[in-house]
XYZ file of C-alpha atoms in Angstrom:
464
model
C -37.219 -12.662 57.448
C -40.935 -12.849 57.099
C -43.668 -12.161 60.288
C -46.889 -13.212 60.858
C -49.946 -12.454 63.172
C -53.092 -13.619 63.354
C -56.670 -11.434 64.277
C -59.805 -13.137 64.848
C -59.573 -16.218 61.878
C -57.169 -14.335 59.413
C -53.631 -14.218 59.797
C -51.445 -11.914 57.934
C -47.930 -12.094 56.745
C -45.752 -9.339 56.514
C -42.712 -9.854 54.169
C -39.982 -8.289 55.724
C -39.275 -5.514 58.335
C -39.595 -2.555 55.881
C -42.776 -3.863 55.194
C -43.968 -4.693 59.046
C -42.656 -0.880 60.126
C -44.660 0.142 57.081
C -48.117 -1.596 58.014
C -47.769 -0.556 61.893
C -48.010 3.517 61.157
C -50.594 5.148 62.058
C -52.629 6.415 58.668
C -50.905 8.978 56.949
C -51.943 9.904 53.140
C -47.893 9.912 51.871
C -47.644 6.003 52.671
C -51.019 5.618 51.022
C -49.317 7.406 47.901
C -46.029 4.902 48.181
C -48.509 1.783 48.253
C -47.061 0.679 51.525
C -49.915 1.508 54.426
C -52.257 -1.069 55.624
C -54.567 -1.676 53.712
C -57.093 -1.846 56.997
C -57.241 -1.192 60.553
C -57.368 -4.884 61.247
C -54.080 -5.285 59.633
C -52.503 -2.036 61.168
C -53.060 -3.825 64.044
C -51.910 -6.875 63.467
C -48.591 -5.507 62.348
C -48.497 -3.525 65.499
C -49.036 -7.181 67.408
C -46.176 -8.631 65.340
C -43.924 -5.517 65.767
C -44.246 -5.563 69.443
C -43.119 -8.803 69.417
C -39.811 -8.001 67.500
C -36.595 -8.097 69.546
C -34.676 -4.673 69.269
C -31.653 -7.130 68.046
C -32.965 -7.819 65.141
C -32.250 -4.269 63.837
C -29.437 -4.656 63.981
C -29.265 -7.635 61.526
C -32.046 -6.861 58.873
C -31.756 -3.291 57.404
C -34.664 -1.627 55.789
C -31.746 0.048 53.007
C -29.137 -2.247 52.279
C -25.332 -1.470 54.005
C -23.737 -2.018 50.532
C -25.848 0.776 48.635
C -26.653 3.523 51.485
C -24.240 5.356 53.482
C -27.088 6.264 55.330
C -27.136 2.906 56.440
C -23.181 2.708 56.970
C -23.591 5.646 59.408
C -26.397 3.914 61.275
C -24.529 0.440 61.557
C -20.809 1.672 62.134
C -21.833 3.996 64.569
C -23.776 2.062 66.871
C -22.428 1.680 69.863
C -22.508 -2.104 71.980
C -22.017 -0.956 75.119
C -25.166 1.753 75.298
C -27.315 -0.731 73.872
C -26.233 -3.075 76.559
C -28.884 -2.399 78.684
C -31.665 -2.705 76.185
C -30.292 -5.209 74.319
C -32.908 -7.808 75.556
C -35.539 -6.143 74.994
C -39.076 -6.125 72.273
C -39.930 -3.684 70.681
C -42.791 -3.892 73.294
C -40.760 -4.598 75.859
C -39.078 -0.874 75.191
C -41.814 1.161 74.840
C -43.321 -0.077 78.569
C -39.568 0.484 79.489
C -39.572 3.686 77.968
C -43.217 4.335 79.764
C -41.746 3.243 83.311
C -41.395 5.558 86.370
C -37.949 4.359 86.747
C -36.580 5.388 83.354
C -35.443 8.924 83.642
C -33.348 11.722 81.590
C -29.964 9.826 82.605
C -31.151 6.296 81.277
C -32.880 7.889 78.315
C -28.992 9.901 77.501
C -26.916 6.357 78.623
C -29.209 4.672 75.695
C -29.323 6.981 72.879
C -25.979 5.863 71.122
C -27.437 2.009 71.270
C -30.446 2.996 69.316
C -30.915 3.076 66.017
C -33.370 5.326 63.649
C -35.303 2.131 63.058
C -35.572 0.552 66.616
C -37.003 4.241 67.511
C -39.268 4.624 64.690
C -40.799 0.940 65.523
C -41.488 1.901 69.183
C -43.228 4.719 68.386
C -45.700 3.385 66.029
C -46.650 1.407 69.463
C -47.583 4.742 71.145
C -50.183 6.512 71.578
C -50.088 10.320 71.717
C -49.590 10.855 75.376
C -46.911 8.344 75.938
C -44.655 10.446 72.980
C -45.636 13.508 74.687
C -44.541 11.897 78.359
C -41.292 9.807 76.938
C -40.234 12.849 75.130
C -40.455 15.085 77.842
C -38.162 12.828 80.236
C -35.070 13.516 77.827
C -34.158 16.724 76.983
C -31.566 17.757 75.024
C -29.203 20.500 75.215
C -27.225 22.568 72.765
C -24.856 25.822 73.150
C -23.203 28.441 70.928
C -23.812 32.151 72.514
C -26.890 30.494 74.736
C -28.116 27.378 76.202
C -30.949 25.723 74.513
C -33.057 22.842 75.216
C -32.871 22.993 79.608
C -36.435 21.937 81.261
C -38.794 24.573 81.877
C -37.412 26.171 78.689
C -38.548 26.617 74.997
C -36.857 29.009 72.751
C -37.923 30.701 69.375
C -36.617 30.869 65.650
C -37.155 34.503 64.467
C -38.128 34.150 61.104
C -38.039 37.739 59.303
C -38.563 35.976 55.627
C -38.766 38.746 53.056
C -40.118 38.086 49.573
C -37.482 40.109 48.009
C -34.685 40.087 50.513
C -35.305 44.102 51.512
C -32.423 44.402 54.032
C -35.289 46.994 55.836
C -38.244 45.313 55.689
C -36.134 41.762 57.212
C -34.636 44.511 59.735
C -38.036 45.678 60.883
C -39.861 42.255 60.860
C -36.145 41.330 63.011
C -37.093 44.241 65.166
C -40.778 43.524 65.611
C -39.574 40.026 67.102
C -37.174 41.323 69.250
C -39.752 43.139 71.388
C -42.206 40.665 71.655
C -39.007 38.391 73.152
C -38.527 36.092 70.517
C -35.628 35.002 68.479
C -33.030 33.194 71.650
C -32.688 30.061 68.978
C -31.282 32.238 66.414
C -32.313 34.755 63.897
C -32.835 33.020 60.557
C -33.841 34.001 57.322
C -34.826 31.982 54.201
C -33.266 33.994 51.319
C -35.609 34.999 48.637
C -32.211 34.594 46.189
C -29.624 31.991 46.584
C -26.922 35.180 45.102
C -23.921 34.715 47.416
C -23.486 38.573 47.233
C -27.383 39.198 48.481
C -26.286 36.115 51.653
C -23.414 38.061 52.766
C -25.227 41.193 53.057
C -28.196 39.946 54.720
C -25.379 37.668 57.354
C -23.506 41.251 57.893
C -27.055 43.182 58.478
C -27.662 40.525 61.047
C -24.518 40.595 62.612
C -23.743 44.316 62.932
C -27.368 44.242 64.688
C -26.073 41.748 67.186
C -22.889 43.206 67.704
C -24.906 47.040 68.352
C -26.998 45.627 70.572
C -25.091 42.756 72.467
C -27.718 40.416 71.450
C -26.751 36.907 72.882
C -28.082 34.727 69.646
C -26.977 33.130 66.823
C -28.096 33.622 62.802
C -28.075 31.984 59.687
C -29.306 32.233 56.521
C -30.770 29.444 55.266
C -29.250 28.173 51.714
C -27.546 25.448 50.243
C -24.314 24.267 52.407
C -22.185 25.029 49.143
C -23.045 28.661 49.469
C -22.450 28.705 53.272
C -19.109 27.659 52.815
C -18.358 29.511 49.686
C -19.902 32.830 52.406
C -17.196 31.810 54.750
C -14.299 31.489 51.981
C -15.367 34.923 51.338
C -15.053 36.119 55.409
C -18.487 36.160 55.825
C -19.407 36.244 59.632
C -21.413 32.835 59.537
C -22.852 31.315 62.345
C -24.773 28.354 62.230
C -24.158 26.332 59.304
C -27.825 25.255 57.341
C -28.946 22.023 55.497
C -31.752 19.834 54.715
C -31.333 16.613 55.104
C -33.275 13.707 54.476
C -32.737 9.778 55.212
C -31.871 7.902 52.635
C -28.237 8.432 50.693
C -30.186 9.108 47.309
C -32.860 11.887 49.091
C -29.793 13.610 50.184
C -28.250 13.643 46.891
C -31.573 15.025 45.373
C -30.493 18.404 47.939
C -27.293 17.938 46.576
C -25.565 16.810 49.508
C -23.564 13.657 50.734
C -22.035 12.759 54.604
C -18.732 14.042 52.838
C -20.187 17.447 52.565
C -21.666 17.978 55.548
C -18.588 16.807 57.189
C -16.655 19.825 55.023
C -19.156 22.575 55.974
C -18.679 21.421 59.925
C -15.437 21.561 59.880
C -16.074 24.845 57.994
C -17.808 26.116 60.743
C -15.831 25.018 63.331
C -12.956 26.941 62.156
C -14.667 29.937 62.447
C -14.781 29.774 66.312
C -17.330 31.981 67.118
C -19.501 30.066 69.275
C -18.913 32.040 73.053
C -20.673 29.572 75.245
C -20.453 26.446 73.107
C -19.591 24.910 69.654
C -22.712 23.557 68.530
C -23.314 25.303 64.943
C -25.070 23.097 62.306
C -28.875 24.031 61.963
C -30.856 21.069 59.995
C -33.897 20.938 58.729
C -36.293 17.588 58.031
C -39.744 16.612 57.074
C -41.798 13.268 56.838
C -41.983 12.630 52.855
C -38.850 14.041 51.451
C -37.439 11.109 50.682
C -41.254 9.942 48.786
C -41.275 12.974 47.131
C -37.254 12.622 45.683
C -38.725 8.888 44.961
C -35.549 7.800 46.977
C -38.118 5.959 49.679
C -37.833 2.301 48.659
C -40.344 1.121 50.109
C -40.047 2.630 53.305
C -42.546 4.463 55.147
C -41.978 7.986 55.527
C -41.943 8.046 59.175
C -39.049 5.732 59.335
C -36.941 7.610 56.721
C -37.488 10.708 58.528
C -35.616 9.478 61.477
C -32.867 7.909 59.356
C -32.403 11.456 58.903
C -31.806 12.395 62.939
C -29.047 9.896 62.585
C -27.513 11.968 59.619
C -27.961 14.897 62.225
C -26.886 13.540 65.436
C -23.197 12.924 63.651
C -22.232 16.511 63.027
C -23.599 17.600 66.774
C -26.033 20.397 65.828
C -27.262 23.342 67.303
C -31.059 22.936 66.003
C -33.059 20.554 64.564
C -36.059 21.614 62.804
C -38.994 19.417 61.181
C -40.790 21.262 59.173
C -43.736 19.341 59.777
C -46.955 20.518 57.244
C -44.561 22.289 55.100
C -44.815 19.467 52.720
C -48.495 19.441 51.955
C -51.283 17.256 52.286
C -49.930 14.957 49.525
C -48.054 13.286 52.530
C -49.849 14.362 55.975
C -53.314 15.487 54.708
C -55.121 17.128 57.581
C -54.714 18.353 61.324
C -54.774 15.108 63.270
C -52.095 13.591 60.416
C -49.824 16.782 60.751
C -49.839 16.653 64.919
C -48.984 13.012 65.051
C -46.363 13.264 62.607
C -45.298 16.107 64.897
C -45.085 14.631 67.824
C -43.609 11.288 66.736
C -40.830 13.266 64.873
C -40.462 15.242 68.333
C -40.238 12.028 70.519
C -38.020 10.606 67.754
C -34.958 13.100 67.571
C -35.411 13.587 71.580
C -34.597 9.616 72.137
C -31.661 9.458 69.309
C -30.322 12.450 71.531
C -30.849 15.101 69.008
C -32.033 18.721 70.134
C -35.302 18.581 68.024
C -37.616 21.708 67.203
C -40.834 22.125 65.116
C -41.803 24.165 62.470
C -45.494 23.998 63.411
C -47.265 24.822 60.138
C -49.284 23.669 56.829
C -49.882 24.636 53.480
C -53.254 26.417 52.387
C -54.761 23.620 50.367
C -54.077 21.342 53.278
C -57.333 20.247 55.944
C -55.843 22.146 58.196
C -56.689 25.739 60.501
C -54.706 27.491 62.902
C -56.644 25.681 65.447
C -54.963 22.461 64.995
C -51.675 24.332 65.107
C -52.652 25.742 68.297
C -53.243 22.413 69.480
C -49.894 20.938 68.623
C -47.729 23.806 69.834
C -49.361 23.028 73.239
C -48.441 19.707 73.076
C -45.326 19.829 72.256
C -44.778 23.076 74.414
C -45.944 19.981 77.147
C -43.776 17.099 75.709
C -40.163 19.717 76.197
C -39.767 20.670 72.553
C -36.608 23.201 71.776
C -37.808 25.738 70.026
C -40.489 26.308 67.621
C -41.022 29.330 64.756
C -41.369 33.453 65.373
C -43.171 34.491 61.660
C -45.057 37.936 61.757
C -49.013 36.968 62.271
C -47.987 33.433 61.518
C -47.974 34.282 57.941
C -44.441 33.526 56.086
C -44.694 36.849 53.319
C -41.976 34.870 51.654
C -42.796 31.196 51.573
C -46.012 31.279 51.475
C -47.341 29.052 54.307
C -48.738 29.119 57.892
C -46.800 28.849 60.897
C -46.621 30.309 64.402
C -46.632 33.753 65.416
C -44.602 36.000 68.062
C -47.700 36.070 69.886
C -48.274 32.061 69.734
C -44.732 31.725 71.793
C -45.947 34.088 74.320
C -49.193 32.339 74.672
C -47.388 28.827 75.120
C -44.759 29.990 77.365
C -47.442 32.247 79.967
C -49.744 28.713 80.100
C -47.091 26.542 80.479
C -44.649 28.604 82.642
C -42.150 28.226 79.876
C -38.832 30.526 79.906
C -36.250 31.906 77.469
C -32.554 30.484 76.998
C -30.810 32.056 80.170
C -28.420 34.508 78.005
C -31.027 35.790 76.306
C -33.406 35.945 78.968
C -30.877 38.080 80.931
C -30.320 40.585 77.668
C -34.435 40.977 77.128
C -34.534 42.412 80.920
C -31.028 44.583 80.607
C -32.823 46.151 77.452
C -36.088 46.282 79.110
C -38.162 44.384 76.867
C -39.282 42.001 79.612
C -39.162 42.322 83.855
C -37.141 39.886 85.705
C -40.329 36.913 85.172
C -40.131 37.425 81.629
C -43.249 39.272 81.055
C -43.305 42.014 78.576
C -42.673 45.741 79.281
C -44.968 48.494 78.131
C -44.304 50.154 75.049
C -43.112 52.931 76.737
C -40.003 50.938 78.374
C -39.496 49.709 74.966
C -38.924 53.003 73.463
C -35.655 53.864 73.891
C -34.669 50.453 72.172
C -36.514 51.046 69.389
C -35.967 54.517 68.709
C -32.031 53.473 68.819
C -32.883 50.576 66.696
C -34.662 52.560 63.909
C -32.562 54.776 63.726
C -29.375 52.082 62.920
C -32.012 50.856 60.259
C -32.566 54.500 58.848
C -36.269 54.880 60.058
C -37.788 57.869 60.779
């Protein structure tokens, strides 16, 4: 099915939906490297005009990736649910964003919804909004997970410690652990990107973490963040897993690039799950996205990146996950070149995962050779500290020794949580003032308070 809209004396014509979702996104340099952005603002706008006018049936009947060759797709379509789309189900794609937008709409019509929606009916509505209405729709719906805390409940934002390591020195990912710790970060988990993908060098980095938390009664989760083959390989083995890692992508043949299928996934959940360690809750699968994976694997066709990156919440929202992180400048300028490109894509992924019901946290970063300072990252954490995200990163000075890119800091997550009156995950919350890390509002103890903590602590690592 073809659309058409007319601006001034020219009209344009848009061949098919792919191709109208394409034209509507806001400028981003990895659709301009695909071929499929407007070529002008006139006709970014006039796909916008025709979008709006889209009914939110028609997604249902015209997919961007055909049913027969994606099981992306497959998952999308034979999961959709009638009934919650029963209430939207007469709407445009411009009737639903000023639905979205309305006073009336709140966190229980937002949750009654999210099974009705698909990845493309919520990419479409967001290319209709501007900053502030992701930032206020998000916010209405949040989302929340559980395995030995509670993440995602308003007024809340929790941390990933990230102790990276660039060649997996059980110390100097102990210390950098440590250093977190007592700056109050790390109640989303404790996870490390492995410098090696050695199964042997996994399980002793999983059993440093764990015999940690077990010393210390630490009410978190880990992981350690390699391929889902090795994960369940480590828990063959009786390694004390966690949360269960993957990226993920949205198309059936970007998957495959990671070396991954539904099938798969399905086997590490249930891999997981059989574990039972989860005290609280049995949330455990920890994902990991980013707009232009699917470009970049050339497994796009002809989609814009925006809308294959939340073809891949849908591939998250089926295995009920703990964490959802996009990565969001990790990919390089190639595909969001500067500041303004990275916070949009940031908050649209945000908004995005919140309304398909997934519990949706940012890697707030970029790469060095990207148009991009901490400034702008300081800028998007406060937004999305505003629009209710999850969790965002812990890295040492914001500088991953490991991976090689900028992030956010401990000291970041303190700043956004003191402006924005934002708290820890309850559990943990509880544990920081017990150890006396923080007093009972969450503020940081003096050093000396700290002390005996750490002087127990170093001496379990073998510090003097």
């Amino acid at each position: 099915m073809s659309y058409t809209e007319t601006v001034g004396n020219r009209t344009y014509r848009f061949a098919d939906l792919k191709t109208l979702l394409a034209k509507a996104s806001p400028q981003r340099s990895g659709d301009q490297l695909a071929g499929v952005a407007a070529a002008s603002e006139e006709e970014r706008v006039a796909a916008k005009m025709a979008l709006a006018q889209v009914p939110l049936r028609t997604f249902l009947n015209e997919a961007v990736i055909p049913y027969e060759s994606d099981e992306v797709t497959r998952l999308v379509i034979d999961d959709h649910s009638p009934q919650a789309f029963a209430e939207i189900s007469h709407l445009t794609v411009g009737d639903f964003r000023n639905w979205l937008l309305s006073s009336t709409t709140d966190a229980d019509a937002l949750t009654r919804i999210a099974a009705g929606l698909t990845p493309e009916m919520v990419a479409a509505v967001s290319k209709l909004m501007r900053n502030q209405d992701l930032i206020a729709a998000a916010r209405k719906r949040p989302v929340i997970t559980r395995f030995r805390n509670t993440v995602g409940l308003p007024g809340r934002m929790s941390v990933r410690l990230q102790p990276n390591h660039p060649t997996d020195d059980v110390k100097g990912i102990a210390a950098s652990m440590l250093d977190g710790l007592m700056y109050g970060c790390g109640d989303a988990m404790i996870g490390i990107n492995p410098a090696s993908d050695n199964l042997a060098a996994i399980t002793r980095l999983l059993l440093m973490i764990d015999e940690f938390r077990q010393r210390f009664q630490v009410p978190t989760q880990s992981c350690v963040l390699t391929h889902v083959t090795n994960t369940i390989a480590a828990i063959e083995k009786g390694a004390p897993v966690d949360l269960v890692f993957q990226s993920i992508a949205g198309t059936e043949k970007a998957n495959a690039g990671f070396g991954i299928s539904l099938g798969l996934l399905q086997e590490a959940y249930e891999a997981g799950l059989s574990l039972k360690r989860g005290t609280v809750g049995n949330n455990l699968m920890y994902f990991e996205t980013g707009q232009g994976s699917a470009l970049s694997a050339d497994a796009h066709f002809g989609v814009d990146q925006q809308t294959c990156e939340v073809r891949a919440y849908a591939v998250a929202r089926k295995f009920n996950p703990f964490l959802v992180n996009t990565v969001v400048g990790f990919i390089g300028p190639e595909y969001l070149y500067d500041g303004k490109q990275i916070t949009r894509a940031g908050l649209e992924d945000h908004f995005c995962g919140k309304l398909l019901g997934v519990p949706m946290g940012c890697d707030i970063c970029y790469t060095n050779h990207a148009e991009a300072d901490q400034d702008d990252m300081d800028n998007l954490l406060t937004l999305l500290g505003v629009a209710g995200i999850n969790f965002i990163m812990g890295i040492p000075g914001a500088d991953d020794v490991m991976l090689n890119y900028q992030s956010t800091s401990f000291h970041d997550a303190l700043y956004v949580r003191d402006v924005l009156g934002l708290r820890r995950a309850p559990e943990f919350e509880e544990w920081l003032e017990s150890m006396q890390i923080t007093d009972s509002r969450g503020a940081l103890l003096s050093a000396s308070s700290q002390q005996p903590l750490l002087e127990s602590a170093n001496d379990w690592m073998g510090i003097a």
